[in-house]
Amino acid sequence: MAKCIQCGVDLPEGAKFCSGCGAAIVPAADIPTETTTPEVPAQPAPATAAAPQTNEETPPAPGSHYEPISTKGFIGIMFLMLIPLVNLLLLLVWAFGGCRKVNKQNFAKAMLVWMLIGIGLSIVFGLIFWAFFPSGGLQGLQESLLNGMIEP
């Protein structure tokens, strides 16, 4: 079984990358030997070397489309979502009307999806309830219980 030249982990046959460190695996036939390759003097690094990359993300610039919505902003949005019909109108405008903030646009699209799911489930459960009690909803349920059709 072959071993990774970077970290020494045992490698399965046919592996192209090391499962331990992620290094590319070069087959033994492709590894050049010292006798076949002439020595080339090392090239000095260019004077304009790139700065080392870090894993830190830079925050978006103030006023950009990707700037996060503040806590006060979310509280205001949630307050507006409590007002009937206004919430639907605002969600449609924010989702499809070219809202400036990407976060608000995505929030509006997600809320519209949840509204559609809620409406769909309400229709399904309403139809099921109507199928079991076609003679008037809760009044039909009461009549059914009194007539002994459904045992309590």
Short mmCIF file of N, CA and C in Angstrom, two decimals:
data_model
loop_
_atom_site.label_atom_id
_atom_site.label_comp_id
_atom_site.label_asym_id
_atom_site.label_seq_id
_atom_site.Cartn_x
_atom_site.Cartn_y
_atom_site.Cartn_z
N MET A 1 0.85 -1.17 0.00
CA MET A 1 0.00 0.00 0.00
C MET A 1 0.90 1.24 0.00
N ALA A 2 0.55 2.21 -0.81
CA ALA A 2 1.35 3.42 -0.94
C ALA A 2 1.10 4.36 0.24
N LYS A 3 2.08 5.23 0.47
CA LYS A 3 1.95 6.23 1.54
C LYS A 3 2.10 7.62 0.95
N CYS A 4 1.42 8.58 1.59
CA CYS A 4 1.51 9.97 1.16
C CYS A 4 2.91 10.51 1.49
N ILE A 5 3.51 11.21 0.54
CA ILE A 5 4.84 11.75 0.78
C ILE A 5 4.79 13.00 1.66
N GLN A 6 3.60 13.60 1.81
CA GLN A 6 3.47 14.79 2.64
C GLN A 6 3.26 14.45 4.11
N CYS A 7 2.27 13.53 4.38
CA CYS A 7 1.92 13.28 5.79
C CYS A 7 2.11 11.83 6.22
N GLY A 8 2.35 10.90 5.28
CA GLY A 8 2.62 9.51 5.64
C GLY A 8 1.40 8.64 5.83
N VAL A 9 0.21 9.10 5.48
CA VAL A 9 -1.02 8.31 5.63
C VAL A 9 -1.05 7.23 4.56
N ASP A 10 -1.53 6.01 4.93
CA ASP A 10 -1.68 4.93 3.97
C ASP A 10 -2.75 5.31 2.95
N LEU A 11 -2.46 5.07 1.68
CA LEU A 11 -3.37 5.45 0.59
C LEU A 11 -3.93 4.21 -0.09
N PRO A 12 -5.23 4.21 -0.41
CA PRO A 12 -5.80 3.08 -1.17
C PRO A 12 -5.32 3.13 -2.61
N GLU A 13 -5.42 1.98 -3.30
CA GLU A 13 -5.02 1.91 -4.70
C GLU A 13 -5.86 2.86 -5.55
N GLY A 14 -5.25 3.56 -6.45
CA GLY A 14 -5.97 4.43 -7.38
C GLY A 14 -6.32 5.80 -6.81
N ALA A 15 -5.89 6.11 -5.58
CA ALA A 15 -6.22 7.41 -4.99
C ALA A 15 -5.48 8.51 -5.73
N LYS A 16 -6.16 9.61 -5.96
CA LYS A 16 -5.54 10.75 -6.64
C LYS A 16 -5.17 11.85 -5.66
N PHE A 17 -5.81 11.82 -4.47
CA PHE A 17 -5.53 12.81 -3.44
C PHE A 17 -5.43 12.10 -2.10
N CYS A 18 -4.62 12.65 -1.22
CA CYS A 18 -4.45 12.10 0.13
C CYS A 18 -5.68 12.41 0.97
N SER A 19 -6.19 11.40 1.69
CA SER A 19 -7.35 11.62 2.55
C SER A 19 -6.95 12.31 3.85
N GLY A 20 -5.67 12.37 4.16
CA GLY A 20 -5.21 13.03 5.38
C GLY A 20 -4.92 14.51 5.21
N CYS A 21 -4.18 14.84 4.16
CA CYS A 21 -3.78 16.24 4.00
C CYS A 21 -4.30 16.88 2.72
N GLY A 22 -4.84 16.07 1.79
CA GLY A 22 -5.39 16.62 0.57
C GLY A 22 -4.38 16.83 -0.54
N ALA A 23 -3.15 16.39 -0.34
CA ALA A 23 -2.12 16.59 -1.35
C ALA A 23 -2.39 15.70 -2.55
N ALA A 24 -2.05 16.18 -3.73
CA ALA A 24 -2.21 15.40 -4.95
C ALA A 24 -1.21 14.25 -4.92
N ILE A 25 -1.67 13.07 -5.32
CA ILE A 25 -0.82 11.89 -5.33
C ILE A 25 -0.27 11.71 -6.74
N VAL A 26 1.04 11.63 -6.84
CA VAL A 26 1.70 11.43 -8.11
C VAL A 26 2.10 9.96 -8.18
N PRO A 27 1.68 9.23 -9.23
CA PRO A 27 2.09 7.83 -9.36
C PRO A 27 3.60 7.71 -9.40
N ALA A 28 4.12 6.58 -8.92
CA ALA A 28 5.57 6.38 -8.84
C ALA A 28 6.22 6.47 -10.21
N ALA A 29 5.52 6.08 -11.27
CA ALA A 29 6.09 6.13 -12.61
C ALA A 29 6.27 7.57 -13.08
N ASP A 30 5.48 8.49 -12.54
CA ASP A 30 5.56 9.88 -12.98
C ASP A 30 6.54 10.72 -12.17
N ILE A 31 7.09 10.17 -11.09
CA ILE A 31 8.02 10.94 -10.26
C ILE A 31 9.37 10.94 -10.95
N PRO A 32 9.88 12.12 -11.28
CA PRO A 32 11.19 12.17 -11.95
C PRO A 32 12.31 11.83 -10.97
N THR A 33 13.33 11.20 -11.49
CA THR A 33 14.49 10.87 -10.65
C THR A 33 15.54 11.95 -10.86
N GLU A 34 16.49 11.98 -9.94
CA GLU A 34 17.52 13.02 -10.01
C GLU A 34 18.44 12.85 -11.20
N THR A 35 18.60 11.61 -11.67
CA THR A 35 19.52 11.39 -12.78
C THR A 35 18.93 11.81 -14.12
N THR A 36 17.61 11.83 -14.23
CA THR A 36 17.02 12.18 -15.51
C THR A 36 16.77 13.67 -15.68
N THR A 37 16.70 14.42 -14.60
CA THR A 37 16.43 15.85 -14.73
C THR A 37 17.68 16.64 -14.39
N PRO A 38 18.05 17.53 -15.28
CA PRO A 38 19.22 18.36 -14.98
C PRO A 38 18.86 19.39 -13.91
N GLU A 39 19.86 19.76 -13.16
CA GLU A 39 19.62 20.75 -12.12
C GLU A 39 19.48 22.13 -12.74
N VAL A 40 18.45 22.81 -12.33
CA VAL A 40 18.18 24.15 -12.82
C VAL A 40 18.36 25.08 -11.62
N PRO A 41 19.10 26.14 -11.79
CA PRO A 41 19.27 27.06 -10.65
C PRO A 41 17.93 27.66 -10.25
N ALA A 42 17.77 27.84 -8.97
CA ALA A 42 16.51 28.39 -8.45
C ALA A 42 16.33 29.82 -8.93
N GLN A 43 15.13 30.12 -9.34
CA GLN A 43 14.80 31.47 -9.79
C GLN A 43 14.46 32.32 -8.57
N PRO A 44 14.96 33.51 -8.51
CA PRO A 44 14.59 34.37 -7.38
C PRO A 44 13.12 34.77 -7.50
N ALA A 45 12.50 34.98 -6.36
CA ALA A 45 11.09 35.38 -6.34
C ALA A 45 10.96 36.77 -6.93
N PRO A 46 9.89 37.01 -7.67
CA PRO A 46 9.70 38.35 -8.24
C PRO A 46 9.53 39.38 -7.13
N ALA A 47 9.90 40.59 -7.44
CA ALA A 47 9.86 41.66 -6.43
C ALA A 47 8.42 42.00 -6.04
N THR A 48 7.49 41.75 -6.92
CA THR A 48 6.09 42.08 -6.63
C THR A 48 5.33 40.81 -6.26
N ALA A 49 5.78 40.13 -5.23
CA ALA A 49 5.11 38.90 -4.79
C ALA A 49 3.76 39.26 -4.19
N ALA A 50 2.80 38.37 -4.39
CA ALA A 50 1.46 38.59 -3.86
C ALA A 50 1.48 38.49 -2.35
N ALA A 51 0.60 39.25 -1.73
CA ALA A 51 0.50 39.21 -0.27
C ALA A 51 -0.07 37.86 0.14
N PRO A 52 0.34 37.33 1.29
CA PRO A 52 -0.18 36.03 1.73
C PRO A 52 -1.68 36.11 1.97
N GLN A 53 -2.36 35.05 1.56
CA GLN A 53 -3.81 35.02 1.72
C GLN A 53 -4.16 34.57 3.14
N THR A 54 -5.18 35.20 3.69
CA THR A 54 -5.66 34.82 5.02
C THR A 54 -7.09 34.32 4.90
N ASN A 55 -7.54 33.63 5.92
CA ASN A 55 -8.89 33.09 5.92
C ASN A 55 -9.91 34.08 6.44
N GLU A 56 -9.49 35.25 6.85
CA GLU A 56 -10.41 36.25 7.37
C GLU A 56 -11.21 36.86 6.24
N GLU A 57 -12.51 37.02 6.48
CA GLU A 57 -13.36 37.67 5.50
C GLU A 57 -13.45 39.15 5.83
N THR A 58 -13.40 39.95 4.81
CA THR A 58 -13.53 41.38 5.03
C THR A 58 -15.01 41.73 5.06
N PRO A 59 -15.43 42.56 5.99
CA PRO A 59 -16.85 42.93 6.04
C PRO A 59 -17.22 43.77 4.83
N PRO A 60 -18.49 43.70 4.42
CA PRO A 60 -18.91 44.50 3.27
C PRO A 60 -18.85 45.99 3.59
N ALA A 61 -18.61 46.77 2.57
CA ALA A 61 -18.52 48.22 2.75
C ALA A 61 -19.89 48.78 3.15
N PRO A 62 -19.91 49.80 3.99
CA PRO A 62 -21.19 50.41 4.36
C PRO A 62 -21.93 50.92 3.11
N GLY A 63 -23.21 50.63 3.06
CA GLY A 63 -24.03 51.05 1.93
C GLY A 63 -24.04 50.07 0.78
N SER A 64 -23.29 48.94 0.89
CA SER A 64 -23.28 47.98 -0.21
C SER A 64 -24.52 47.08 -0.13
N HIS A 65 -24.73 46.34 -1.19
CA HIS A 65 -25.88 45.44 -1.25
C HIS A 65 -25.78 44.31 -0.23
N TYR A 66 -24.56 43.99 0.21
CA TYR A 66 -24.34 42.85 1.08
C TYR A 66 -24.18 43.24 2.55
N GLU A 67 -24.36 44.50 2.85
CA GLU A 67 -24.25 44.94 4.24
C GLU A 67 -25.37 44.29 5.05
N PRO A 68 -25.05 43.70 6.21
CA PRO A 68 -26.10 43.03 6.99
C PRO A 68 -27.13 44.01 7.53
N ILE A 69 -28.34 43.49 7.75
CA ILE A 69 -29.41 44.31 8.33
C ILE A 69 -29.21 44.32 9.84
N SER A 70 -29.36 45.47 10.45
CA SER A 70 -29.14 45.59 11.89
C SER A 70 -30.28 44.93 12.66
N THR A 71 -30.08 44.78 13.97
CA THR A 71 -31.11 44.21 14.83
C THR A 71 -32.36 45.08 14.82
N LYS A 72 -32.17 46.38 14.88
CA LYS A 72 -33.32 47.30 14.82
C LYS A 72 -34.05 47.15 13.49
N GLY A 73 -33.31 46.94 12.43
CA GLY A 73 -33.93 46.75 11.12
C GLY A 73 -34.80 45.50 11.09
N PHE A 74 -34.29 44.40 11.67
CA PHE A 74 -35.07 43.17 11.71
C PHE A 74 -36.30 43.32 12.59
N ILE A 75 -36.18 44.04 13.70
CA ILE A 75 -37.34 44.27 14.57
C ILE A 75 -38.41 45.04 13.79
N GLY A 76 -37.99 46.06 13.05
CA GLY A 76 -38.93 46.82 12.23
C GLY A 76 -39.59 45.96 11.16
N ILE A 77 -38.79 45.10 10.51
CA ILE A 77 -39.34 44.22 9.49
C ILE A 77 -40.36 43.27 10.10
N MET A 78 -40.04 42.70 11.25
CA MET A 78 -40.97 41.77 11.91
C MET A 78 -42.25 42.48 12.35
N PHE A 79 -42.13 43.72 12.79
CA PHE A 79 -43.32 44.48 13.16
C PHE A 79 -44.21 44.69 11.93
N LEU A 80 -43.61 45.00 10.81
CA LEU A 80 -44.38 45.19 9.58
C LEU A 80 -45.02 43.88 9.11
N MET A 81 -44.41 42.75 9.43
CA MET A 81 -44.98 41.46 9.04
C MET A 81 -46.23 41.12 9.84
N LEU A 82 -46.49 41.82 10.94
CA LEU A 82 -47.67 41.58 11.76
C LEU A 82 -48.93 42.25 11.19
N ILE A 83 -48.76 43.17 10.28
CA ILE A 83 -49.89 43.93 9.74
C ILE A 83 -50.45 43.20 8.52
N PRO A 84 -51.71 42.74 8.57
CA PRO A 84 -52.28 41.99 7.44
C PRO A 84 -52.29 42.81 6.15
N LEU A 85 -52.10 42.15 5.06
CA LEU A 85 -52.05 42.69 3.70
C LEU A 85 -50.83 43.58 3.45
N VAL A 86 -50.45 44.38 4.44
CA VAL A 86 -49.23 45.19 4.29
C VAL A 86 -48.04 44.25 4.18
N ASN A 87 -48.06 43.17 5.00
CA ASN A 87 -46.94 42.23 4.96
C ASN A 87 -46.82 41.59 3.58
N LEU A 88 -47.93 41.18 2.99
CA LEU A 88 -47.88 40.57 1.66
C LEU A 88 -47.37 41.55 0.62
N LEU A 89 -47.86 42.77 0.67
CA LEU A 89 -47.43 43.79 -0.28
C LEU A 89 -45.93 44.08 -0.15
N LEU A 90 -45.48 44.25 1.08
CA LEU A 90 -44.05 44.53 1.30
C LEU A 90 -43.18 43.36 0.87
N LEU A 91 -43.61 42.13 1.18
CA LEU A 91 -42.82 40.97 0.79
C LEU A 91 -42.69 40.87 -0.73
N LEU A 92 -43.77 41.16 -1.43
CA LEU A 92 -43.71 41.12 -2.89
C LEU A 92 -42.78 42.19 -3.44
N VAL A 93 -42.84 43.39 -2.86
CA VAL A 93 -41.97 44.48 -3.31
C VAL A 93 -40.51 44.16 -3.00
N TRP A 94 -40.25 43.70 -1.78
CA TRP A 94 -38.86 43.39 -1.39
C TRP A 94 -38.30 42.21 -2.18
N ALA A 95 -39.12 41.20 -2.44
CA ALA A 95 -38.62 40.00 -3.12
C ALA A 95 -38.41 40.23 -4.61
N PHE A 96 -39.32 40.94 -5.27
CA PHE A 96 -39.27 41.02 -6.72
C PHE A 96 -39.16 42.44 -7.26
N GLY A 97 -39.16 43.43 -6.38
CA GLY A 97 -39.13 44.81 -6.85
C GLY A 97 -37.76 45.45 -6.84
N GLY A 98 -36.73 44.67 -6.71
CA GLY A 98 -35.39 45.24 -6.75
C GLY A 98 -34.96 45.86 -5.44
N CYS A 99 -35.17 45.16 -4.34
CA CYS A 99 -34.74 45.66 -3.04
C CYS A 99 -33.23 45.84 -3.03
N ARG A 100 -32.76 46.88 -2.37
CA ARG A 100 -31.33 47.20 -2.37
C ARG A 100 -30.52 46.22 -1.54
N LYS A 101 -31.08 45.70 -0.47
CA LYS A 101 -30.35 44.78 0.42
C LYS A 101 -30.60 43.33 0.01
N VAL A 102 -29.54 42.59 -0.21
CA VAL A 102 -29.66 41.19 -0.60
C VAL A 102 -30.27 40.38 0.54
N ASN A 103 -29.90 40.69 1.79
CA ASN A 103 -30.45 39.97 2.94
C ASN A 103 -31.97 40.14 3.02
N LYS A 104 -32.45 41.34 2.82
CA LYS A 104 -33.89 41.60 2.89
C LYS A 104 -34.61 40.91 1.73
N GLN A 105 -34.00 40.92 0.57
CA GLN A 105 -34.58 40.27 -0.60
C GLN A 105 -34.71 38.76 -0.37
N ASN A 106 -33.67 38.13 0.17
CA ASN A 106 -33.72 36.70 0.45
C ASN A 106 -34.72 36.39 1.56
N PHE A 107 -34.79 37.24 2.59
CA PHE A 107 -35.75 37.07 3.67
C PHE A 107 -37.17 37.12 3.11
N ALA A 108 -37.45 38.08 2.24
CA ALA A 108 -38.79 38.24 1.66
C ALA A 108 -39.16 37.02 0.82
N LYS A 109 -38.22 36.50 0.03
CA LYS A 109 -38.50 35.32 -0.77
C LYS A 109 -38.80 34.11 0.12
N ALA A 110 -38.01 33.95 1.19
CA ALA A 110 -38.24 32.84 2.12
C ALA A 110 -39.60 32.97 2.81
N MET A 111 -39.97 34.17 3.22
CA MET A 111 -41.26 34.37 3.88
C MET A 111 -42.41 34.09 2.91
N LEU A 112 -42.27 34.45 1.65
CA LEU A 112 -43.31 34.14 0.66
C LEU A 112 -43.45 32.63 0.47
N VAL A 113 -42.34 31.92 0.47
CA VAL A 113 -42.40 30.47 0.36
C VAL A 113 -43.14 29.89 1.56
N TRP A 114 -42.83 30.39 2.78
CA TRP A 114 -43.52 29.90 3.98
C TRP A 114 -45.01 30.23 3.93
N MET A 115 -45.35 31.41 3.41
CA MET A 115 -46.77 31.76 3.28
C MET A 115 -47.48 30.80 2.32
N LEU A 116 -46.86 30.49 1.20
CA LEU A 116 -47.46 29.56 0.24
C LEU A 116 -47.63 28.17 0.85
N ILE A 117 -46.65 27.73 1.62
CA ILE A 117 -46.75 26.43 2.30
C ILE A 117 -47.92 26.46 3.29
N GLY A 118 -48.03 27.54 4.06
CA GLY A 118 -49.12 27.66 5.02
C GLY A 118 -50.49 27.68 4.36
N ILE A 119 -50.61 28.40 3.26
CA ILE A 119 -51.89 28.45 2.54
C ILE A 119 -52.22 27.08 1.97
N GLY A 120 -51.23 26.41 1.41
CA GLY A 120 -51.46 25.07 0.86
C GLY A 120 -51.89 24.08 1.94
N LEU A 121 -51.22 24.10 3.09
CA LEU A 121 -51.61 23.20 4.18
C LEU A 121 -52.99 23.53 4.72
N SER A 122 -53.33 24.81 4.78
CA SER A 122 -54.67 25.20 5.25
C SER A 122 -55.74 24.66 4.31
N ILE A 123 -55.51 24.75 3.02
CA ILE A 123 -56.47 24.22 2.05
C ILE A 123 -56.60 22.70 2.19
N VAL A 124 -55.47 22.01 2.31
CA VAL A 124 -55.51 20.55 2.44
C VAL A 124 -56.26 20.14 3.70
N PHE A 125 -55.93 20.74 4.85
CA PHE A 125 -56.60 20.37 6.09
C PHE A 125 -58.07 20.79 6.07
N GLY A 126 -58.38 21.89 5.44
CA GLY A 126 -59.78 22.31 5.31
C GLY A 126 -60.58 21.32 4.49
N LEU A 127 -59.98 20.83 3.39
CA LEU A 127 -60.68 19.84 2.57
C LEU A 127 -60.86 18.51 3.32
N ILE A 128 -59.85 18.12 4.08
CA ILE A 128 -59.97 16.90 4.88
C ILE A 128 -61.07 17.06 5.91
N PHE A 129 -61.10 18.19 6.60
CA PHE A 129 -62.13 18.43 7.61
C PHE A 129 -63.51 18.44 6.97
N TRP A 130 -63.63 19.08 5.80
CA TRP A 130 -64.91 19.15 5.11
C TRP A 130 -65.35 17.76 4.65
N ALA A 131 -64.36 16.91 4.25
CA ALA A 131 -64.70 15.56 3.80
C ALA A 131 -65.28 14.72 4.93
N PHE A 132 -64.77 14.90 6.14
CA PHE A 132 -65.28 14.14 7.28
C PHE A 132 -66.56 14.72 7.86
N PHE A 133 -66.73 16.01 7.76
CA PHE A 133 -67.89 16.68 8.35
C PHE A 133 -68.53 17.61 7.32
N PRO A 134 -69.17 17.07 6.30
CA PRO A 134 -69.70 17.91 5.22
C PRO A 134 -70.94 18.70 5.60
N SER A 135 -71.55 18.41 6.73
CA SER A 135 -72.82 19.08 7.04
C SER A 135 -72.66 20.32 7.90
N GLY A 136 -71.55 20.98 7.83
CA GLY A 136 -71.47 22.26 8.51
C GLY A 136 -70.33 22.43 9.49
N GLY A 137 -69.21 21.83 9.28
CA GLY A 137 -68.04 22.07 10.10
C GLY A 137 -68.22 21.64 11.54
N LEU A 138 -67.99 22.55 12.47
CA LEU A 138 -68.09 22.22 13.89
C LEU A 138 -69.52 21.88 14.30
N GLN A 139 -70.49 22.53 13.68
CA GLN A 139 -71.89 22.21 13.98
C GLN A 139 -72.18 20.77 13.52
N GLY A 140 -71.66 20.39 12.38
CA GLY A 140 -71.80 19.02 11.90
C GLY A 140 -71.12 18.03 12.82
N LEU A 141 -69.97 18.40 13.37
CA LEU A 141 -69.27 17.55 14.32
C LEU A 141 -70.13 17.36 15.56
N GLN A 142 -70.73 18.42 16.05
CA GLN A 142 -71.58 18.34 17.23
C GLN A 142 -72.80 17.45 16.95
N GLU A 143 -73.42 17.62 15.81
CA GLU A 143 -74.57 16.80 15.45
C GLU A 143 -74.17 15.34 15.33
N SER A 144 -73.00 15.09 14.76
CA SER A 144 -72.52 13.72 14.62
C SER A 144 -72.31 13.07 15.97
N LEU A 145 -71.76 13.80 16.91
CA LEU A 145 -71.54 13.27 18.25
C LEU A 145 -72.86 13.01 18.94
N LEU A 146 -73.84 13.90 18.77
CA LEU A 146 -75.12 13.73 19.41
C LEU A 146 -75.91 12.58 18.80
N ASN A 147 -75.77 12.36 17.53
CA ASN A 147 -76.49 11.28 16.86
C ASN A 147 -75.80 9.93 17.03
N GLY A 148 -74.62 9.91 17.60
CA GLY A 148 -73.92 8.66 17.86
C GLY A 148 -73.14 8.13 16.68
N MET A 149 -72.91 8.95 15.66
CA MET A 149 -72.14 8.49 14.51
C MET A 149 -70.67 8.33 14.87
N ILE A 150 -70.20 9.18 15.76
CA ILE A 150 -68.81 9.11 16.21
C ILE A 150 -68.85 8.85 17.70
N GLU A 151 -68.13 7.82 18.11
CA GLU A 151 -68.12 7.49 19.54
C GLU A 151 -67.06 8.37 20.22
N PRO A 152 -67.41 9.00 21.35
CA PRO A 152 -66.44 9.86 22.03
C PRO A 152 -65.34 9.07 22.71
#
